[in-house]
Amino acid sequence: MTNQLIDHNLEALLTDSRKYTHENVQNILTMNTAQSLYETIRLRDHFTASHSLKVAVYSYLLAVKLDPDLAFEYFIGGLIHDVGKISFPDYILKGTSKFGNEERENIQKHVIDSITILSKLNMPPKVIRIARFHHERFNGSGYLEELSGYHIPIEGRITSIADIYSAITDEGRAYQTIQTHEQAILILENECSQFDPDILNTFLHIVEVIPDRYINTIESNIFNELQNNIQHLEFNTI
Ligand SMILES: [Fe+2]
Ligand SMILES: [Fe+2]
């Protein structure tokens, strides 16, 4: 992706965030809650927060092409799709030591915990579906419900690709070597039976490395937009 294209995509994301919360109290509440949860994740482990932000950006880019009506909710869902991980002990969350099968079962539980937290907070159905289905795999090898093919809702088919790409290229996971963008693409192609072929194809066409400085700009701009819209709403209701 050229810098110009990245600027264009990120500008579109910012515009969508502005529209989403403009004079809409329910959406402002949703964004405020998402920001609080995201900040909580960051306080617990900032690598999990940067993973979540990457998932948010890449899921949004895919959704613009494939499920455009509420594309911005993919950004919100990405930010908090792993919120249930805050209960992990450090050695799992921060990957400071190896773990076995028993821990693997506990890891899967983060999906249930995320659904519970997001449902109690009345987050939008799309956001909850992102948390619920992001570990399902097209060939049926995922969890929790072991769905396959088009039985997996589109939210799961989109975010599973963004999630895996981000996990492969994430920094700060002691148990894995960071892979480059090219290596990550090769892994996705080799493991293609796990993913919806059309969505994977779209991903391979639209995704290039988005430098961290862009990702960090998005975060501050979007949360500033939220504050502006809150102030605008307060001003208009005085
Ligand atoms: Fe997850
Ligand atoms: Fe994740």
PDB file of C-alpha atoms and ligand atoms in Angstrom:
ATOM      1  CA  MET A   1       0.000   0.000   0.000  1.00  0.00           C
ATOM      2  CA  THR A   2       1.458   3.378  -0.885  1.00  0.00           C
ATOM      3  CA  ASN A   3       1.525   6.144   1.695  1.00  0.00           C
ATOM      4  CA  GLN A   4      -1.181   7.915  -0.292  1.00  0.00           C
ATOM      5  CA  LEU A   5      -3.457   4.875  -0.169  1.00  0.00           C
ATOM      6  CA  ILE A   6      -2.824   4.420   3.527  1.00  0.00           C
ATOM      7  CA  ASP A   7      -3.681   8.105   4.111  1.00  0.00           C
ATOM      8  CA  HIS A   8      -6.881   7.643   2.115  1.00  0.00           C
ATOM      9  CA  ASN A   9      -7.938   4.531   4.062  1.00  0.00           C
ATOM     10  CA  LEU A  10      -7.155   6.050   7.400  1.00  0.00           C
ATOM     11  CA  GLU A  11      -8.970   9.253   6.517  1.00  0.00           C
ATOM     12  CA  ALA A  12     -12.017   7.110   5.647  1.00  0.00           C
ATOM     13  CA  LEU A  13     -11.752   5.379   9.024  1.00  0.00           C
ATOM     14  CA  LEU A  14     -11.612   8.727  10.807  1.00  0.00           C
ATOM     15  CA  THR A  15     -14.612  10.025   8.841  1.00  0.00           C
ATOM     16  CA  ASP A  16     -16.565   6.863   9.713  1.00  0.00           C
ATOM     17  CA  SER A  17     -15.697   7.265  13.406  1.00  0.00           C
ATOM     18  CA  ARG A  18     -16.906  10.883  13.286  1.00  0.00           C
ATOM     19  CA  LYS A  19     -20.179   9.852  11.628  1.00  0.00           C
ATOM     20  CA  TYR A  20     -20.703   6.939  14.014  1.00  0.00           C
ATOM     21  CA  THR A  21     -20.716   9.109  17.133  1.00  0.00           C
ATOM     22  CA  HIS A  22     -22.155  12.317  15.656  1.00  0.00           C
ATOM     23  CA  GLU A  23     -25.211  13.269  17.724  1.00  0.00           C
ATOM     24  CA  ASN A  24     -25.896   9.618  18.501  1.00  0.00           C
ATOM     25  CA  VAL A  25     -25.956   9.053  22.240  1.00  0.00           C
ATOM     26  CA  GLN A  26     -26.140   5.261  21.991  1.00  0.00           C
ATOM     27  CA  ASN A  27     -23.102   5.102  19.699  1.00  0.00           C
ATOM     28  CA  ILE A  28     -21.186   7.549  21.909  1.00  0.00           C
ATOM     29  CA  LEU A  29     -21.882   5.261  24.875  1.00  0.00           C
ATOM     30  CA  THR A  30     -20.704   2.269  22.826  1.00  0.00           C
ATOM     31  CA  MET A  31     -17.463   4.025  21.852  1.00  0.00           C
ATOM     32  CA  ASN A  32     -16.874   5.310  25.385  1.00  0.00           C
ATOM     33  CA  THR A  33     -17.299   1.797  26.777  1.00  0.00           C
ATOM     34  CA  ALA A  34     -15.027   0.351  24.080  1.00  0.00           C
ATOM     35  CA  GLN A  35     -12.363   2.944  24.866  1.00  0.00           C
ATOM     36  CA  SER A  36     -12.549   2.140  28.601  1.00  0.00           C
ATOM     37  CA  LEU A  37     -12.191  -1.594  27.932  1.00  0.00           C
ATOM     38  CA  TYR A  38      -9.348  -0.983  25.495  1.00  0.00           C
ATOM     39  CA  GLU A  39      -7.513   1.185  28.073  1.00  0.00           C
ATOM     40  CA  THR A  40      -8.044  -1.587  30.643  1.00  0.00           C
ATOM     41  CA  ILE A  41      -6.469  -4.098  28.243  1.00  0.00           C
ATOM     42  CA  ARG A  42      -3.549  -1.727  27.716  1.00  0.00           C
ATOM     43  CA  LEU A  43      -2.977  -1.318  31.462  1.00  0.00           C
ATOM     44  CA  ARG A  44      -2.934  -5.106  31.816  1.00  0.00           C
ATOM     45  CA  ASP A  45      -0.622  -5.738  28.833  1.00  0.00           C
ATOM     46  CA  HIS A  46       0.236  -3.175  26.200  1.00  0.00           C
ATOM     47  CA  PHE A  47       1.202  -5.845  23.638  1.00  0.00           C
ATOM     48  CA  THR A  48      -2.344  -7.260  23.775  1.00  0.00           C
ATOM     49  CA  ALA A  49      -3.606  -3.687  23.250  1.00  0.00           C
ATOM     50  CA  SER A  50      -1.424  -3.123  20.168  1.00  0.00           C
ATOM     51  CA  HIS A  51      -2.503  -6.542  18.814  1.00  0.00           C
ATOM     52  CA  SER A  52      -6.142  -5.458  19.292  1.00  0.00           C
ATOM     53  CA  LEU A  53      -5.595  -2.126  17.540  1.00  0.00           C
ATOM     54  CA  LYS A  54      -4.056  -3.904  14.546  1.00  0.00           C
ATOM     55  CA  VAL A  55      -6.982  -6.339  14.410  1.00  0.00           C
ATOM     56  CA  ALA A  56      -9.330  -3.325  14.554  1.00  0.00           C
ATOM     57  CA  VAL A  57      -7.648  -1.577  11.611  1.00  0.00           C
ATOM     58  CA  TYR A  58      -7.324  -4.640   9.354  1.00  0.00           C
ATOM     59  CA  SER A  59     -10.863  -5.863  10.140  1.00  0.00           C
ATOM     60  CA  TYR A  60     -12.193  -2.410   9.279  1.00  0.00           C
ATOM     61  CA  LEU A  61     -10.298  -2.366   5.952  1.00  0.00           C
ATOM     62  CA  LEU A  62     -11.797  -5.757   5.048  1.00  0.00           C
ATOM     63  CA  ALA A  63     -15.291  -4.782   6.207  1.00  0.00           C
ATOM     64  CA  VAL A  64     -15.313  -1.661   4.022  1.00  0.00           C
ATOM     65  CA  LYS A  65     -15.092  -4.026   1.039  1.00  0.00           C
ATOM     66  CA  LEU A  66     -17.115  -6.983   2.324  1.00  0.00           C
ATOM     67  CA  ASP A  67     -19.639  -5.850   4.950  1.00  0.00           C
ATOM     68  CA  PRO A  68     -19.748  -2.075   4.542  1.00  0.00           C
ATOM     69  CA  ASP A  69     -22.991  -1.143   6.336  1.00  0.00           C
ATOM     70  CA  LEU A  70     -21.513  -1.109   9.814  1.00  0.00           C
ATOM     71  CA  ALA A  71     -17.829  -1.258   8.907  1.00  0.00           C
ATOM     72  CA  PHE A  72     -16.884   1.003  11.811  1.00  0.00           C
ATOM     73  CA  GLU A  73     -18.228  -1.585  14.282  1.00  0.00           C
ATOM     74  CA  TYR A  74     -15.458  -3.905  13.040  1.00  0.00           C
ATOM     75  CA  PHE A  75     -12.989  -1.324  14.306  1.00  0.00           C
ATOM     76  CA  ILE A  76     -14.754  -1.253  17.691  1.00  0.00           C
ATOM     77  CA  GLY A  77     -15.018  -5.065  17.790  1.00  0.00           C
ATOM     78  CA  GLY A  78     -11.330  -5.430  16.934  1.00  0.00           C
ATOM     79  CA  LEU A  79     -10.312  -3.155  19.821  1.00  0.00           C
ATOM     80  CA  ILE A  80     -12.019  -5.360  22.390  1.00  0.00           C
ATOM     81  CA  HIS A  81     -12.317  -8.817  20.762  1.00  0.00           C
ATOM     82  CA  ASP A  82      -9.854 -10.295  23.297  1.00  0.00           C
ATOM     83  CA  VAL A  83     -11.048  -8.435  26.412  1.00  0.00           C
ATOM     84  CA  GLY A  84     -11.648 -11.796  28.171  1.00  0.00           C
ATOM     85  CA  LYS A  85      -7.852 -12.287  28.206  1.00  0.00           C
ATOM     86  CA  ILE A  86      -7.491  -9.852  31.105  1.00  0.00           C
ATOM     87  CA  SER A  87      -8.049 -12.807  33.459  1.00  0.00           C
ATOM     88  CA  PHE A  88      -5.044 -14.725  32.054  1.00  0.00           C
ATOM     89  CA  PRO A  89      -2.074 -15.177  34.362  1.00  0.00           C
ATOM     90  CA  ASP A  90       1.010 -13.253  33.208  1.00  0.00           C
ATOM     91  CA  TYR A  91       2.890 -16.320  31.971  1.00  0.00           C
ATOM     92  CA  ILE A  92       0.113 -16.969  29.456  1.00  0.00           C
ATOM     93  CA  LEU A  93      -0.870 -13.394  28.599  1.00  0.00           C
ATOM     94  CA  LYS A  94       2.711 -12.202  28.229  1.00  0.00           C
ATOM     95  CA  GLY A  95       3.995 -15.561  26.994  1.00  0.00           C
ATOM     96  CA  THR A  96       6.855 -15.668  29.460  1.00  0.00           C
ATOM     97  CA  SER A  97       6.930 -19.470  29.641  1.00  0.00           C
ATOM     98  CA  LYS A  98       5.679 -22.459  27.682  1.00  0.00           C
ATOM     99  CA  PHE A  99       2.335 -23.995  28.492  1.00  0.00           C
ATOM    100  CA  GLY A 100       0.522 -27.269  27.810  1.00  0.00           C
ATOM    101  CA  ASN A 101      -2.901 -28.648  26.937  1.00  0.00           C
ATOM    102  CA  GLU A 102      -4.606 -27.709  30.199  1.00  0.00           C
ATOM    103  CA  GLU A 103      -3.683 -24.066  29.687  1.00  0.00           C
ATOM    104  CA  ARG A 104      -4.834 -24.294  26.095  1.00  0.00           C
ATOM    105  CA  GLU A 105      -8.365 -25.072  27.337  1.00  0.00           C
ATOM    106  CA  ASN A 106      -8.194 -22.060  29.639  1.00  0.00           C
ATOM    107  CA  ILE A 107      -7.064 -19.909  26.743  1.00  0.00           C
ATOM    108  CA  GLN A 108     -10.183 -20.853  24.797  1.00  0.00           C
ATOM    109  CA  LYS A 109     -12.261 -19.607  27.720  1.00  0.00           C
ATOM    110  CA  HIS A 110     -11.291 -16.005  26.889  1.00  0.00           C
ATOM    111  CA  VAL A 111     -13.969 -16.115  24.161  1.00  0.00           C
ATOM    112  CA  ILE A 112     -16.700 -16.920  26.718  1.00  0.00           C
ATOM    113  CA  ASP A 113     -15.394 -14.241  29.096  1.00  0.00           C
ATOM    114  CA  SER A 114     -15.336 -11.662  26.293  1.00  0.00           C
ATOM    115  CA  ILE A 115     -18.930 -12.492  25.295  1.00  0.00           C
ATOM    116  CA  THR A 116     -20.055 -12.220  28.941  1.00  0.00           C
ATOM    117  CA  ILE A 117     -18.375  -8.839  29.481  1.00  0.00           C
ATOM    118  CA  LEU A 118     -19.548  -7.337  26.171  1.00  0.00           C
ATOM    119  CA  SER A 119     -23.125  -8.626  26.575  1.00  0.00           C
ATOM    120  CA  LYS A 120     -23.439  -7.211  30.101  1.00  0.00           C
ATOM    121  CA  LEU A 121     -22.268  -3.860  28.749  1.00  0.00           C
ATOM    122  CA  ASN A 122     -24.923  -3.955  25.991  1.00  0.00           C
ATOM    123  CA  MET A 123     -22.386  -3.727  23.191  1.00  0.00           C
ATOM    124  CA  PRO A 124     -23.837  -3.936  19.646  1.00  0.00           C
ATOM    125  CA  PRO A 125     -24.605  -7.453  18.301  1.00  0.00           C
ATOM    126  CA  LYS A 126     -21.905  -7.138  15.619  1.00  0.00           C
ATOM    127  CA  VAL A 127     -19.238  -6.345  18.217  1.00  0.00           C
ATOM    128  CA  ILE A 128     -20.293  -9.371  20.290  1.00  0.00           C
ATOM    129  CA  ARG A 129     -20.269 -11.612  17.182  1.00  0.00           C
ATOM    130  CA  ILE A 130     -16.684 -10.495  16.442  1.00  0.00           C
ATOM    131  CA  ALA A 131     -15.586 -11.626  19.923  1.00  0.00           C
ATOM    132  CA  ARG A 132     -17.628 -14.816  19.686  1.00  0.00           C
ATOM    133  CA  PHE A 133     -16.525 -16.097  16.274  1.00  0.00           C
ATOM    134  CA  HIS A 134     -12.972 -14.779  15.729  1.00  0.00           C
ATOM    135  CA  HIS A 135     -11.394 -18.165  16.550  1.00  0.00           C
ATOM    136  CA  GLU A 136     -13.685 -20.227  14.299  1.00  0.00           C
ATOM    137  CA  ARG A 137     -11.942 -21.650  11.229  1.00  0.00           C
ATOM    138  CA  PHE A 138     -13.395 -22.231   7.761  1.00  0.00           C
ATOM    139  CA  ASN A 139     -12.288 -25.909   7.818  1.00  0.00           C
ATOM    140  CA  GLY A 140     -13.966 -26.459  11.202  1.00  0.00           C
ATOM    141  CA  SER A 141     -10.723 -26.638  13.208  1.00  0.00           C
ATOM    142  CA  GLY A 142     -11.434 -23.555  15.356  1.00  0.00           C
ATOM    143  CA  TYR A 143     -13.311 -22.887  18.602  1.00  0.00           C
ATOM    144  CA  LEU A 144     -15.647 -22.402  20.504  1.00  0.00           C
ATOM    145  CA  GLU A 145     -18.513 -23.766  18.478  1.00  0.00           C
ATOM    146  CA  GLU A 146     -16.363 -25.572  15.864  1.00  0.00           C
ATOM    147  CA  LEU A 147     -18.421 -24.087  13.059  1.00  0.00           C
ATOM    148  CA  SER A 148     -17.224 -24.428   9.476  1.00  0.00           C
ATOM    149  CA  GLY A 149     -17.652 -22.736   6.093  1.00  0.00           C
ATOM    150  CA  TYR A 150     -20.486 -20.264   5.716  1.00  0.00           C
ATOM    151  CA  HIS A 151     -22.010 -21.399   9.029  1.00  0.00           C
ATOM    152  CA  ILE A 152     -19.474 -18.995  10.505  1.00  0.00           C
ATOM    153  CA  PRO A 153     -21.007 -15.503  10.447  1.00  0.00           C
ATOM    154  CA  ILE A 154     -19.160 -12.978   8.296  1.00  0.00           C
ATOM    155  CA  GLU A 155     -17.857 -11.193  11.407  1.00  0.00           C
ATOM    156  CA  GLY A 156     -15.894 -14.344  12.307  1.00  0.00           C
ATOM    157  CA  ARG A 157     -14.703 -14.991   8.744  1.00  0.00           C
ATOM    158  CA  ILE A 158     -13.342 -11.439   8.474  1.00  0.00           C
ATOM    159  CA  THR A 159     -11.781 -10.999  11.915  1.00  0.00           C
ATOM    160  CA  SER A 160     -10.169 -14.460  12.009  1.00  0.00           C
ATOM    161  CA  ILE A 161      -7.895 -13.396   9.137  1.00  0.00           C
ATOM    162  CA  ALA A 162      -7.091  -9.994  10.700  1.00  0.00           C
ATOM    163  CA  ASP A 163      -6.478 -11.727  14.038  1.00  0.00           C
ATOM    164  CA  ILE A 164      -4.086 -14.356  12.671  1.00  0.00           C
ATOM    165  CA  TYR A 165      -2.167 -11.851  10.519  1.00  0.00           C
ATOM    166  CA  SER A 166      -1.786  -9.573  13.520  1.00  0.00           C
ATOM    167  CA  ALA A 167      -0.777 -12.425  15.860  1.00  0.00           C
ATOM    168  CA  ILE A 168       1.902 -13.628  13.418  1.00  0.00           C
ATOM    169  CA  THR A 169       3.421 -10.165  13.018  1.00  0.00           C
ATOM    170  CA  ASP A 170       2.935  -8.955  16.626  1.00  0.00           C
ATOM    171  CA  GLU A 171       5.873  -7.848  18.685  1.00  0.00           C
ATOM    172  CA  GLY A 172       6.377  -8.728  22.311  1.00  0.00           C
ATOM    173  CA  ARG A 173       5.283 -12.351  22.380  1.00  0.00           C
ATOM    174  CA  ALA A 174       8.171 -14.112  24.045  1.00  0.00           C
ATOM    175  CA  TYR A 175       7.087 -17.556  22.806  1.00  0.00           C
ATOM    176  CA  GLN A 176       7.245 -16.719  19.135  1.00  0.00           C
ATOM    177  CA  THR A 177       9.600 -15.086  16.689  1.00  0.00           C
ATOM    178  CA  ILE A 178       8.148 -12.014  14.989  1.00  0.00           C
ATOM    179  CA  GLN A 179       7.463 -12.746  11.340  1.00  0.00           C
ATOM    180  CA  THR A 180       7.688 -10.191   8.563  1.00  0.00           C
ATOM    181  CA  HIS A 181       4.694  -9.194   6.470  1.00  0.00           C
ATOM    182  CA  GLU A 182       5.910 -11.471   3.645  1.00  0.00           C
ATOM    183  CA  GLN A 183       6.319 -14.440   5.983  1.00  0.00           C
ATOM    184  CA  ALA A 184       2.842 -13.817   7.417  1.00  0.00           C
ATOM    185  CA  ILE A 185       1.304 -13.798   3.935  1.00  0.00           C
ATOM    186  CA  LEU A 186       3.052 -17.103   3.135  1.00  0.00           C
ATOM    187  CA  ILE A 187       1.698 -18.657   6.334  1.00  0.00           C
ATOM    188  CA  LEU A 188      -1.836 -17.486   5.497  1.00  0.00           C
ATOM    189  CA  GLU A 189      -1.538 -18.917   1.974  1.00  0.00           C
ATOM    190  CA  ASN A 190      -0.229 -22.239   3.292  1.00  0.00           C
ATOM    191  CA  GLU A 191      -3.029 -22.429   5.850  1.00  0.00           C
ATOM    192  CA  CYS A 192      -5.678 -21.245   3.387  1.00  0.00           C
ATOM    193  CA  SER A 193      -8.155 -24.042   4.247  1.00  0.00           C
ATOM    194  CA  GLN A 194      -8.707 -22.243   7.569  1.00  0.00           C
ATOM    195  CA  PHE A 195     -10.104 -19.137   5.891  1.00  0.00           C
ATOM    196  CA  ASP A 196     -12.967 -18.053   3.650  1.00  0.00           C
ATOM    197  CA  PRO A 197     -11.243 -18.091   0.222  1.00  0.00           C
ATOM    198  CA  ASP A 198     -12.893 -14.883  -1.037  1.00  0.00           C
ATOM    199  CA  ILE A 199     -12.058 -12.953   2.112  1.00  0.00           C
ATOM    200  CA  LEU A 200      -8.490 -14.248   2.122  1.00  0.00           C
ATOM    201  CA  ASN A 201      -8.159 -13.199  -1.501  1.00  0.00           C
ATOM    202  CA  THR A 202      -9.418  -9.700  -0.684  1.00  0.00           C
ATOM    203  CA  PHE A 203      -7.033  -9.537   2.255  1.00  0.00           C
ATOM    204  CA  LEU A 204      -4.048 -10.517   0.105  1.00  0.00           C
ATOM    205  CA  HIS A 205      -4.950  -7.761  -2.360  1.00  0.00           C
ATOM    206  CA  ILE A 206      -5.571  -4.909   0.045  1.00  0.00           C
ATOM    207  CA  VAL A 207      -3.148  -5.560   2.829  1.00  0.00           C
ATOM    208  CA  GLU A 208       0.344  -4.244   2.977  1.00  0.00           C
ATOM    209  CA  VAL A 209       2.329  -3.242   5.973  1.00  0.00           C
ATOM    210  CA  ILE A 210       0.745  -0.295   7.691  1.00  0.00           C
ATOM    211  CA  PRO A 211       3.584   1.343   9.628  1.00  0.00           C
ATOM    212  CA  ASP A 212       3.142   1.641  13.412  1.00  0.00           C
ATOM    213  CA  ARG A 213       3.221   5.428  13.234  1.00  0.00           C
ATOM    214  CA  TYR A 214      -0.044   5.313  11.219  1.00  0.00           C
ATOM    215  CA  ILE A 215      -1.639   2.844  13.583  1.00  0.00           C
ATOM    216  CA  ASN A 216      -0.753   5.046  16.571  1.00  0.00           C
ATOM    217  CA  THR A 217      -2.095   8.160  14.834  1.00  0.00           C
ATOM    218  CA  ILE A 218      -5.421   6.420  14.249  1.00  0.00           C
ATOM    219  CA  GLU A 219      -5.783   5.620  17.910  1.00  0.00           C
ATOM    220  CA  SER A 220      -5.311   9.201  19.151  1.00  0.00           C
ATOM    221  CA  ASN A 221      -7.353  10.744  16.297  1.00  0.00           C
ATOM    222  CA  ILE A 222     -10.336   8.466  16.809  1.00  0.00           C
ATOM    223  CA  PHE A 223     -10.467   8.983  20.557  1.00  0.00           C
ATOM    224  CA  ASN A 224     -10.107  12.773  20.032  1.00  0.00           C
ATOM    225  CA  GLU A 225     -13.034  12.659  17.592  1.00  0.00           C
ATOM    226  CA  LEU A 226     -15.070  10.890  20.239  1.00  0.00           C
ATOM    227  CA  GLN A 227     -14.321  13.629  22.780  1.00  0.00           C
ATOM    228  CA  ASN A 228     -15.230  16.319  20.219  1.00  0.00           C
ATOM    229  CA  ASN A 229     -18.556  14.649  19.521  1.00  0.00           C
ATOM    230  CA  ILE A 230     -19.284  14.287  23.237  1.00  0.00           C
ATOM    231  CA  GLN A 231     -18.545  17.993  23.775  1.00  0.00           C
ATOM    232  CA  HIS A 232     -20.656  18.893  20.736  1.00  0.00           C
ATOM    233  CA  LEU A 233     -23.558  16.891  22.146  1.00  0.00           C
ATOM    234  CA  GLU A 234     -23.193  18.457  25.612  1.00  0.00           C
ATOM    235  CA  PHE A 235     -23.009  21.943  24.091  1.00  0.00           C
ATOM    236  CA  ASN A 236     -26.178  21.370  22.076  1.00  0.00           C
ATOM    237  CA  THR A 237     -28.135  20.032  25.029  1.00  0.00           C
ATOM    238  CA  ILE A 238     -27.249  22.861  27.464  1.00  0.00           C
TER     239      ILE A 238
HETATM  240 FE    FE B   1      -8.815 -14.281  20.789  1.00  0.00          FE
HETATM  241 FE    FE B   2      -6.773 -11.682  19.048  1.00  0.00          FE
END
